[in-house]
Coordinates of C-alpha atoms in Angstrom, one line a residue:
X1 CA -6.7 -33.6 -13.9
X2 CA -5.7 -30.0 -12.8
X3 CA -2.5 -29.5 -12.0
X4 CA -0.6 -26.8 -9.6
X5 CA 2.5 -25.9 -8.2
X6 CA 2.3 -24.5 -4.4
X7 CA 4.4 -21.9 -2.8
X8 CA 5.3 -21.4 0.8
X9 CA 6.1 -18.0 1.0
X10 CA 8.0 -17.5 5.1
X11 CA 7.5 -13.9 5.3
X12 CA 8.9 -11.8 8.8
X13 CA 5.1 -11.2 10.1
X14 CA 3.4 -14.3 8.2
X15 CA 3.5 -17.2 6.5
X16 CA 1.2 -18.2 3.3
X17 CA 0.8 -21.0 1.1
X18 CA -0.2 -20.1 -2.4
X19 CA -1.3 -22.5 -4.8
X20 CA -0.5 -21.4 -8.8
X21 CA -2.2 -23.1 -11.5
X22 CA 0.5 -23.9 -14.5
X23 CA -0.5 -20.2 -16.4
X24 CA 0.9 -18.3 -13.4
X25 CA -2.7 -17.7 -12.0
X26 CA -4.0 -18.1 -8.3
X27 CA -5.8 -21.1 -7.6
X28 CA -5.8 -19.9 -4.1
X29 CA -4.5 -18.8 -1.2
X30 CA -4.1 -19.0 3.1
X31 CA -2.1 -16.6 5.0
X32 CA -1.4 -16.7 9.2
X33 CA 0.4 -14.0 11.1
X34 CA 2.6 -15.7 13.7
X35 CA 4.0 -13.1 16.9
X36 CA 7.1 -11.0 16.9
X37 CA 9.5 -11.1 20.0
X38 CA 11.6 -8.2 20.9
X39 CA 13.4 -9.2 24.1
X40 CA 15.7 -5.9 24.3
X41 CA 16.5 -2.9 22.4
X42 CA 17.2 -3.5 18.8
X43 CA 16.6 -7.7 19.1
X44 CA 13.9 -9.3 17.1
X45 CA 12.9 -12.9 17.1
X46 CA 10.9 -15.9 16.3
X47 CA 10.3 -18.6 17.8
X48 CA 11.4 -21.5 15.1
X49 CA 7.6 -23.3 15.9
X50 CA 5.8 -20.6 15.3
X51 CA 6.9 -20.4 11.8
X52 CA 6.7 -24.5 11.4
X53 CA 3.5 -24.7 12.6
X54 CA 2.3 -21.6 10.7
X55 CA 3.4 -23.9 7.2
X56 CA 1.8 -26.3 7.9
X57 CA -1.2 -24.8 9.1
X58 CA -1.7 -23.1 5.7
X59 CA -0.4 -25.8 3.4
X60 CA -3.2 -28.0 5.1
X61 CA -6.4 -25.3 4.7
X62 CA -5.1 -24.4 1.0
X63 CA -4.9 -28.2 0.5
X64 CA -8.2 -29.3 2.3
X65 CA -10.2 -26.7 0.8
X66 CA -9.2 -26.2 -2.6
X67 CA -7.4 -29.0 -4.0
X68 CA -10.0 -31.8 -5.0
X69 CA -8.9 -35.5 -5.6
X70 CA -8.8 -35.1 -9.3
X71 CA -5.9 -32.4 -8.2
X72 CA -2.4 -33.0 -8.5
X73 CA 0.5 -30.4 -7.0
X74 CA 3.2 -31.7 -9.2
X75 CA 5.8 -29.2 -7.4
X76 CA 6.7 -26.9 -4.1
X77 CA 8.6 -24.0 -4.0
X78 CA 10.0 -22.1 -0.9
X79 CA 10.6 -18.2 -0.4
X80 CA 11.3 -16.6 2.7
X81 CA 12.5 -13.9 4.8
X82 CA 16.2 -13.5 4.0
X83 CA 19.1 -13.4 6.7
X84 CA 17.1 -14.7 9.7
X85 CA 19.0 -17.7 11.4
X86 CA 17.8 -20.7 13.4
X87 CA 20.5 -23.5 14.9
X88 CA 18.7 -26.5 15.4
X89 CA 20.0 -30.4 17.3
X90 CA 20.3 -32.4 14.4
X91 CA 18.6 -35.6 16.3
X92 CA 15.6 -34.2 17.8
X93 CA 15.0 -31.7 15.8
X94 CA 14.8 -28.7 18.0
X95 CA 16.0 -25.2 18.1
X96 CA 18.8 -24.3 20.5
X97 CA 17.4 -20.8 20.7
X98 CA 14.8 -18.2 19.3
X99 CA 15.6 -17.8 15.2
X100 CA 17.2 -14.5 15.4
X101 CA 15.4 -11.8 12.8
X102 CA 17.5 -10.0 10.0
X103 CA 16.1 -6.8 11.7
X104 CA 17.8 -7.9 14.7
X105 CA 20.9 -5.3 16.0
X106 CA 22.4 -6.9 19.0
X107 CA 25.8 -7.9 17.2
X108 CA 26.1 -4.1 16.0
X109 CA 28.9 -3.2 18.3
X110 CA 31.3 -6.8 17.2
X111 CA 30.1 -5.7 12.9
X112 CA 31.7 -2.1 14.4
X113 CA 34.7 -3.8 15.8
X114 CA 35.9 -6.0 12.7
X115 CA 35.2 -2.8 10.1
X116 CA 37.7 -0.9 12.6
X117 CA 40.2 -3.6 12.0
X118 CA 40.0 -3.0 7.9
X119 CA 38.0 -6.6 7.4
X120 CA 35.2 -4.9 5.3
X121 CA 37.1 -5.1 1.9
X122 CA 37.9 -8.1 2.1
X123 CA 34.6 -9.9 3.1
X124 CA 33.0 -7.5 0.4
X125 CA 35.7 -9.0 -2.0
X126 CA 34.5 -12.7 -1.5
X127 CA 30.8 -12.4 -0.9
X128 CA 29.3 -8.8 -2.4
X129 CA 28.2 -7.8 1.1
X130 CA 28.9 -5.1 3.4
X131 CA 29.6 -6.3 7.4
X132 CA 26.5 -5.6 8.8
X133 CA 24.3 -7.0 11.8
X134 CA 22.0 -7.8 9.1
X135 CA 23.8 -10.8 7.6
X136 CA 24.0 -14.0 8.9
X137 CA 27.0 -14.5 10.0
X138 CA 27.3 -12.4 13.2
X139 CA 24.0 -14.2 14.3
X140 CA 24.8 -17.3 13.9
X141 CA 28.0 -16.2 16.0
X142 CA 26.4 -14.7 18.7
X143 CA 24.0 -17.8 19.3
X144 CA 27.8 -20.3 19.8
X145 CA 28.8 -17.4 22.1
X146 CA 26.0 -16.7 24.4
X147 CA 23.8 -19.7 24.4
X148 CA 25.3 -22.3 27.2
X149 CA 26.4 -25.5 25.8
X150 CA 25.5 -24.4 21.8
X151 CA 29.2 -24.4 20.8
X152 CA 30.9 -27.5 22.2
X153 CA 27.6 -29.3 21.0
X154 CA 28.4 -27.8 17.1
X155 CA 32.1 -28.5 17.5
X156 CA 30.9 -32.3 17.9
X157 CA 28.6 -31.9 14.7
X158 CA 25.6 -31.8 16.7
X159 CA 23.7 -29.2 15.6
X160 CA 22.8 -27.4 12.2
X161 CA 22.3 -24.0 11.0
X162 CA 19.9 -23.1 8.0
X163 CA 18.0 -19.5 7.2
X164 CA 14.2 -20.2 7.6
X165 CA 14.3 -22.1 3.8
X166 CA 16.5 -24.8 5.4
X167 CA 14.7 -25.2 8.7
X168 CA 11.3 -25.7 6.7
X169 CA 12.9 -27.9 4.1
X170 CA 14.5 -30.0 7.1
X171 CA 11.4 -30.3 9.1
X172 CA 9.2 -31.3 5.7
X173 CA 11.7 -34.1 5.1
X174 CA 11.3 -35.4 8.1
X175 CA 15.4 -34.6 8.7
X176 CA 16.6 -36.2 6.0
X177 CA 17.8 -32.8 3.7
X178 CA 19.7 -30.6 5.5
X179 CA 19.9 -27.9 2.3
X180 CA 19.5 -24.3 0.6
X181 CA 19.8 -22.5 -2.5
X182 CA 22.6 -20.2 -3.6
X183 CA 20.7 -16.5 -3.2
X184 CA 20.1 -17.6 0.1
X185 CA 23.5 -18.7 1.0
X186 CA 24.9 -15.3 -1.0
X187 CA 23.0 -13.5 2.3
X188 CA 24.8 -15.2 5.3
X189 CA 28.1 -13.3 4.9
X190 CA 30.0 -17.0 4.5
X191 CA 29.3 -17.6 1.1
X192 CA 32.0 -17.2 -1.5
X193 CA 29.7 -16.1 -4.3
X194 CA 32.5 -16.2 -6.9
X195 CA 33.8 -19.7 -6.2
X196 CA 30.1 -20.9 -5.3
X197 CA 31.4 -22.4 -2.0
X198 CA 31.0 -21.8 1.6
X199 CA 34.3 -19.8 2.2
X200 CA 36.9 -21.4 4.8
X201 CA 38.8 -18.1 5.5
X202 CA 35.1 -16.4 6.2
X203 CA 34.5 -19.8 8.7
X204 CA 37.5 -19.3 10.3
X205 CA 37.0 -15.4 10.8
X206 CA 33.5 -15.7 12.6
X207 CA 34.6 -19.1 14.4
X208 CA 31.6 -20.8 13.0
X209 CA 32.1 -25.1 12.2
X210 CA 31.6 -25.9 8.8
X211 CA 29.4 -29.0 10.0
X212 CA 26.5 -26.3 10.6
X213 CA 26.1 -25.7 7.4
X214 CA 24.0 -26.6 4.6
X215 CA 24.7 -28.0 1.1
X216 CA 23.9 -25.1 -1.4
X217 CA 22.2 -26.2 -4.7
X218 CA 20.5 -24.6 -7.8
X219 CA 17.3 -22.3 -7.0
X220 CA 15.9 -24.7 -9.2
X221 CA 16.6 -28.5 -7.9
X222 CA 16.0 -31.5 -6.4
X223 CA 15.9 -30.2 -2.8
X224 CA 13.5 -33.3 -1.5
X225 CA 10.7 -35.4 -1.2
X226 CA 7.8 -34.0 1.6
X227 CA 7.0 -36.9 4.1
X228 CA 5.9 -34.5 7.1
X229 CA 3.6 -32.1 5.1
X230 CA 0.6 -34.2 5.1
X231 CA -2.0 -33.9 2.2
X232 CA 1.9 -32.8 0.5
X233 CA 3.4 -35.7 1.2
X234 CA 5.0 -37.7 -1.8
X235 CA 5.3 -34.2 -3.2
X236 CA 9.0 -32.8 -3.8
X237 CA 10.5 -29.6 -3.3
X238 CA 11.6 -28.3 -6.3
X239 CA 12.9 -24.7 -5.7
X240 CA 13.8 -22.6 -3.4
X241 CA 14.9 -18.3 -3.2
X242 CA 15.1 -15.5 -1.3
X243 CA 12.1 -13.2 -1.3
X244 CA 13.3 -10.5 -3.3
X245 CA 15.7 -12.6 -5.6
X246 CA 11.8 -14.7 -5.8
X247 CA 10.1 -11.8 -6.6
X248 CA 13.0 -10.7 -9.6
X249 CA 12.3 -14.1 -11.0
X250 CA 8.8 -13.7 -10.6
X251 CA 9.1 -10.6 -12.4
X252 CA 10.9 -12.4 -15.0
X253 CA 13.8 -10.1 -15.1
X254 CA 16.0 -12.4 -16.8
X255 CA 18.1 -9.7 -19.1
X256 CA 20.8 -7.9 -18.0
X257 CA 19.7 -4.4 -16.6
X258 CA 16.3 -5.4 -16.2
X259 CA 15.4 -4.4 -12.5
X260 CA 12.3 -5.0 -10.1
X261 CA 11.6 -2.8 -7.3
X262 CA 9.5 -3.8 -4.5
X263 CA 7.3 -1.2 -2.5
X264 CA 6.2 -3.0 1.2
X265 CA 7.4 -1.8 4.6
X266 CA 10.7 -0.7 3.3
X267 CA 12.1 -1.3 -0.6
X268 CA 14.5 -3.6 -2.4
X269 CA 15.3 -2.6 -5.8
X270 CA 17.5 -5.6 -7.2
X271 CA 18.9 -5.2 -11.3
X272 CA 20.0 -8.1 -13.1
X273 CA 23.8 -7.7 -14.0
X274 CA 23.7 -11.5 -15.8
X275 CA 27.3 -13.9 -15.6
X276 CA 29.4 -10.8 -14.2
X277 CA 29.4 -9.9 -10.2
X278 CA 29.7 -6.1 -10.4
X279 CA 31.5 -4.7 -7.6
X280 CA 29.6 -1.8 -5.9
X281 CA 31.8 1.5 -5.5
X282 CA 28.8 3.0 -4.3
X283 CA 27.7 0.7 -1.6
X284 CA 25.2 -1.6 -2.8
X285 CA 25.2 -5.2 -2.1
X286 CA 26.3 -7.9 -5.1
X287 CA 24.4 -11.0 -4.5
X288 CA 23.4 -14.3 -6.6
X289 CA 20.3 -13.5 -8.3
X290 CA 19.3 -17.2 -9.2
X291 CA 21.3 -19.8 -10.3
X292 CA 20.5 -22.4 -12.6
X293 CA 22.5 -26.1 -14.1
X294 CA 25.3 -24.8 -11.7
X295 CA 25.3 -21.2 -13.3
X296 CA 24.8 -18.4 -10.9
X297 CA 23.5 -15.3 -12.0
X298 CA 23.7 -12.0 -10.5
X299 CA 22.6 -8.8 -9.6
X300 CA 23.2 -5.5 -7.9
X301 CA 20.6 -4.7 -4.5
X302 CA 19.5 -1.5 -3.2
X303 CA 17.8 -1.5 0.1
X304 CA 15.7 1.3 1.4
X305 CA 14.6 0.8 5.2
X306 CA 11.6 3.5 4.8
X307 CA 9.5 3.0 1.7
X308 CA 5.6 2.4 2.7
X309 CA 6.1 3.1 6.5
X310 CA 6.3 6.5 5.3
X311 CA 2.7 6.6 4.7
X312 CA 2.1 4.5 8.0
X313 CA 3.6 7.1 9.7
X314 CA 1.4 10.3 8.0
X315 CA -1.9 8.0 9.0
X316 CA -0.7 7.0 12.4
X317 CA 1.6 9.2 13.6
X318 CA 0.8 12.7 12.2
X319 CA -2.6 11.5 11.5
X320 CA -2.7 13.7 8.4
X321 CA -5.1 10.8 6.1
X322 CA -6.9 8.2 7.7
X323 CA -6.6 5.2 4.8
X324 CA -3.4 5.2 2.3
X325 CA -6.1 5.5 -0.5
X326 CA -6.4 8.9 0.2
X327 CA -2.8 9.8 -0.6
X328 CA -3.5 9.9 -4.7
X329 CA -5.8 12.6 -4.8
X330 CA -4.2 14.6 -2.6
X331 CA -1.0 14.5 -4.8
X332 CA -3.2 14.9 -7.7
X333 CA -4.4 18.0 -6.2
X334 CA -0.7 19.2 -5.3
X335 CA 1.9 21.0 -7.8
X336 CA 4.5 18.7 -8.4
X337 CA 7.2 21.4 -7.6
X338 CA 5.6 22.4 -4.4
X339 CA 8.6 22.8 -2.5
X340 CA 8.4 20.6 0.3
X341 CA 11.1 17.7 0.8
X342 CA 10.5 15.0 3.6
X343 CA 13.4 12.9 4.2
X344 CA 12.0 9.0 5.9
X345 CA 15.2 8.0 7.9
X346 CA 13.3 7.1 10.3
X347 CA 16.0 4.3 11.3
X348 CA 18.9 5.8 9.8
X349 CA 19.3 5.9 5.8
X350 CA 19.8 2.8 3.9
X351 CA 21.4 2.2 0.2
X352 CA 24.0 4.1 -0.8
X353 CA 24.5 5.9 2.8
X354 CA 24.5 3.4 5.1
X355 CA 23.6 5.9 8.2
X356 CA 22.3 4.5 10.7
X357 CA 22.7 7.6 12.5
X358 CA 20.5 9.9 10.4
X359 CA 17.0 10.7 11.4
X360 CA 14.1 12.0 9.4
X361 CA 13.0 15.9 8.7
X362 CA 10.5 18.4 6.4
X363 CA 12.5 20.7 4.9
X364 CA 10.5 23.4 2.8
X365 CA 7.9 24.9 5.2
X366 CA 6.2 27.5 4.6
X367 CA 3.1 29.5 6.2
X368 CA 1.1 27.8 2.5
X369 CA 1.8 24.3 3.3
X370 CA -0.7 22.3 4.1
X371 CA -1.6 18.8 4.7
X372 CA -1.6 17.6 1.0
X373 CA 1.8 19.1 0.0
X374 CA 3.2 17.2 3.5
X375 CA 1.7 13.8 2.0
X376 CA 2.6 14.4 -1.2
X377 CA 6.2 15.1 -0.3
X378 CA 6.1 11.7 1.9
X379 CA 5.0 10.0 -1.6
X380 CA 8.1 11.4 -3.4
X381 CA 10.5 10.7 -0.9
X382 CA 10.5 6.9 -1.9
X383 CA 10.7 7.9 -5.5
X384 CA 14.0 9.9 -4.9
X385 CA 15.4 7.3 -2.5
X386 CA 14.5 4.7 -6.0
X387 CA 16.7 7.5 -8.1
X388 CA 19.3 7.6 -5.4
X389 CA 19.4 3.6 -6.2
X390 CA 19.4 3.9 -9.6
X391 CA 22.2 6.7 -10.1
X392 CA 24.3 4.5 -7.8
X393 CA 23.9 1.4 -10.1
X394 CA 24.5 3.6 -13.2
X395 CA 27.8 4.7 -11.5
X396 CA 28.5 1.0 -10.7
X397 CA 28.1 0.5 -14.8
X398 CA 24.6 -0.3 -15.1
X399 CA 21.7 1.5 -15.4
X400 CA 18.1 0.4 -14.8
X401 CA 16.5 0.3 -18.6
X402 CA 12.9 -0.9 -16.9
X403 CA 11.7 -0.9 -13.6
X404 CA 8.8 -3.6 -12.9
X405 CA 7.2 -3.0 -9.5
X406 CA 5.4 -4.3 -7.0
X407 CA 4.0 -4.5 -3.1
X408 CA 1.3 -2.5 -1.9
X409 CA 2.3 1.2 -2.5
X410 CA 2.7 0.3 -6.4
X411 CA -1.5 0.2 -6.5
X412 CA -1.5 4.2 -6.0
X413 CA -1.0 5.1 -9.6
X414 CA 0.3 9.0 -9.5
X415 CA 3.7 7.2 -7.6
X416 CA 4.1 5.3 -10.2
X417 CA 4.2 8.2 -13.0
X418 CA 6.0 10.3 -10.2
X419 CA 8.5 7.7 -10.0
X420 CA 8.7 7.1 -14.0
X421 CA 9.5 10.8 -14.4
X422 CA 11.7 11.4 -11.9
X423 CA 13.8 7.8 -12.9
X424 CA 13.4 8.9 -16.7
X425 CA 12.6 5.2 -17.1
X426 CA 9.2 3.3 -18.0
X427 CA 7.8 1.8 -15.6
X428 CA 5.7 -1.2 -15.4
X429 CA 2.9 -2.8 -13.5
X430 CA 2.0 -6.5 -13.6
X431 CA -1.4 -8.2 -13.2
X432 CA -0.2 -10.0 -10.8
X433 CA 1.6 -8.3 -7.9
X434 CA 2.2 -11.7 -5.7
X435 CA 5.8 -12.2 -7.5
X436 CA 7.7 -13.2 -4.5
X437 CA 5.8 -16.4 -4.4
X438 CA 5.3 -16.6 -8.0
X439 CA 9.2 -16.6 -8.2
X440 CA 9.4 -19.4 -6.0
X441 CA 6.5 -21.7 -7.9
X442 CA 8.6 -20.4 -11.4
X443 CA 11.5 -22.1 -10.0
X444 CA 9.8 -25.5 -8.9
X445 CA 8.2 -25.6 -11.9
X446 CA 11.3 -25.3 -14.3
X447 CA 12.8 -28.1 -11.8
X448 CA 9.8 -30.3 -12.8
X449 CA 9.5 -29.9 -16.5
X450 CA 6.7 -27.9 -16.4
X451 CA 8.3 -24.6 -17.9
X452 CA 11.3 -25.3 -20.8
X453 CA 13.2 -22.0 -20.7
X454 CA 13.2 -18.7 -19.1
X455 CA 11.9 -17.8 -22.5
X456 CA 8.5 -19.4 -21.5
X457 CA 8.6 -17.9 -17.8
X458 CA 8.8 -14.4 -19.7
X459 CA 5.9 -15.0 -22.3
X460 CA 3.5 -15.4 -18.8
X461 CA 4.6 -11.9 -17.7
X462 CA 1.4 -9.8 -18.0
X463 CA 1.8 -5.9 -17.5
X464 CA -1.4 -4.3 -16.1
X465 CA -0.3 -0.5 -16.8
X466 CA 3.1 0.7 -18.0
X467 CA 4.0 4.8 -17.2
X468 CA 6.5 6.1 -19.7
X469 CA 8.1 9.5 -18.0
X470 CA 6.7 12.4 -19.0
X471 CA 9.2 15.2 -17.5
X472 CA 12.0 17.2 -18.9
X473 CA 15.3 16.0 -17.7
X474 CA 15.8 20.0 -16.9
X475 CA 12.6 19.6 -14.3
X476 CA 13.6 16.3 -13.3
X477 CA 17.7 17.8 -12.2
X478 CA 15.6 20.3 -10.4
X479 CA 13.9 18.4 -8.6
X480 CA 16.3 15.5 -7.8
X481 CA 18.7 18.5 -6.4
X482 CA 16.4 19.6 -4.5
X483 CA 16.3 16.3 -2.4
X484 CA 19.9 15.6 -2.4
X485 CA 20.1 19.1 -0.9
X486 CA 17.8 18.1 1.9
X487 CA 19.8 14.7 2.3
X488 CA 22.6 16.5 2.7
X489 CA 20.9 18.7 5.6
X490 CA 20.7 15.9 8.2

């Protein structure tokens, strides 16, 4: 019998099941985009059955199609888009409104208001965040103040709130486990992440019942039996993350100062900072990492809003290259000290700025530039925004020792020797770039006995290409200053 462990991995544009065989490996795979809602200026949503049904839909083809009845999925684990909020009836089952995104801005101006009253500190103090629309705190909020009826129906117990790991794990029990992990509830702005409990003073602040709210457990634990997942049913969920705490784990950056970096739409560089919570001075977020037998363990973020939207936007805006493939040999064919600096912030500046204000610009231009130094320049922009990450988490006490990367830019290899040089770190490359979900079916399987120890998770860690930096530190200054220069220009 052949055994595997499936993931659901809830992304913001689709949803995928995964199935892992016990060595890591993909068995196989479904993925379904579901639609994005944008009812006004800066709002994002989903609608709550768009991403249920999209589950299910591919749990059921993986399971039809490649799971044979001398099978067995002895696990499932859940990963998921971070931050988004849905508030559901706890009888029927049904969403009081759209699940609203953690792109979503609407509660920008209230975020504004309590950080002019001097609240930031102190909600930074208890759960390692900064007050930002992004968390979801101010969502969940917003839906008890502008949906008719939603908040005297909480205030009688009525109703439940979960991030889209909750919701799923809800609807696969059938209602019976109303439930998350702790790096999920580290992200809703509510959780105390040095007591390990929901924080009443944080309740109190954004008005929010503490009967919404789910019970937080390991990453890796008994979150509940499947009854509504069909060919799953019987099948128990056995561990749940965040996406990019999933893909750390997946990465198997279990030591302290080991770091992952993931390169999709925008970049999250997350370092291990083991038993101690390391409060940012530079503005990065502290979060929980994993946590395991009732031990959380944590780690310093970095987020970056612009990362591979840069090249998006040389192929479809400038039109400059018509496939991101073409981007390496047009950097290969480009001095490294060209000259050029293109700054992404496209949507303001993320990690350690925080500008939401600032807006992109090519500094550098002269009558020789050309189309290759432009690219090449949009390349190196997300490797200096990854070394403005990493000298903020040196300053915060910790600096990255080894980078493992992932997402889609991480295939273009002369980014990932740029990036090596201008970190001074090594860099690596795994065979296996799906680590968000492989996080996720790590977890489940530790849960079921299938793994011992995070010492056998990190013997399956395969590294496809390292890249050991290869410039002086005196090129490297140069450069770097030449980019905090044009930062500065904005």
């Amino acid at each position: 019998m052949s055994q595997y462990i499936l993931s659901i991995d809830q992304g913001t544009t689709s949803s995928r099941a995964i199935l892992f065989d016990l060595k890591g490996n993909i068995h196989a795979t479904r993925q379904q985009e579901f639609p994005q809602h944008f009812p006004a200026s800066g709002w994002v949503e989903h609608n709550p059955e768009d991403l249920w049904s999209s589950v299910q839909q591919t749990c059921d083809a993986v399971m039809a199609e490649e799971c044979g009845d001398d099978d067995e999925v002895v696990a499932v684990g859940i990963t998921n888009q971070r931050e988004t909020t849905v508030v559901w009836d706890r009888n029927t089952g049904e969403p009081v409104y759209n699940a609203i995104v953690w792109q979503d801005r609407r509660t920008a101006s209230y975020c504004e208001s309590l950080k002019s009253e001097g609240l930031e500190a102190r909600v930074n103090s208890k759960t390692g965040l900064l007050i930002d629309p992004y968390f979801s705190a101010t969502k969940i909020r917003w839906i008890l103040e502008n949906v008719a009826g939603v908040r005297e129906r909480a205030e009688r117990g009525e109703l439940a709130f979960g991030t889209v790991d909750t919701f799923l794990l809800w609807r696969l029990t059938g209602g019976r486990e109303h439930r998350t992990d702790a790096t999920n509830a580290s992200r809703t702005m509510l959780f105390n992440i040095h007591t390990q409990k929901w924080d009443p003073e944080l309740l109190e602040l954004f008005g929010i019942p503490e009967s919404l709210l789910p019970e937080v457990m390991d990453s890796a634990d008994q979150f509940g039996q499947i009854t509504e997942g069909g060919a799953l049913n019987g099948t128990s969920v056995l561990g749940v993350a965040g996406d990019q705490q999933a893909a750390l784990f997946g990465q198997t950056c279990f030591g302290i100062g080991m770091a992952k970096s993931t390169y999709g739409t925008g970049c999250f560089l997350m370092l291990n900072t083991g038993d101690k919570a390391l409060k940012s001075e530079h503005r990065l977020l502290t979060t929980v990492a994993y946590r395991l037998n009732g031990k959380p363990t944590y780690a310093l973020e970095g987020s970056i809003f612009i990362a591979g939207a840069t090249i998006q936007w040389l192929r479809d805006g400038l039109k400059l290259i018509q496939d991101a493939c073409e981007t390496e040999p047009l950097a290969e064919g480009t001095p490294i000290d060209h000259g050029v600096y293109l700054v992404p912030a496209f949507t303001g500046l993320g990690a350690p700025y925080w500008d939401p204000n600032a807006r992109g610009a090519i500094f550098g231009l002269t009558r020789d530039t050309g189309i290759k130094e432009i690219v090449t320049a949009g390349l190196q922009s997300v490797c200096y925004q990854t070394k403005d990450l990493q000298k903020a988490m040196e300053k915060d006490g910790i600096r990255p020792v080894n980078l493992r990367v992932d997402g889609g830019m991480v295939a273009n290899n002369w980014v990932l020797q740029f990036l090596a040089d201008i970190l001074g770190a090594r860099v690596d490359r795994p065979s296996l770039v799906e680590t968000t979900a492989l996080g996720a079916a790590y977890l489940a399987g530790l849960e079921a006995g299938v793994y011992t120890s995070l010492d056998e998770l990190a013997e399956l860690w395969r590294c496809d290409r390292s890249f050991e930096p290869a410039m002086t530190k005196e090129h490297r200054d140069k450069l770097y200053d030449g980019w905090i220069q044009a930062v500065e220009k904005l």
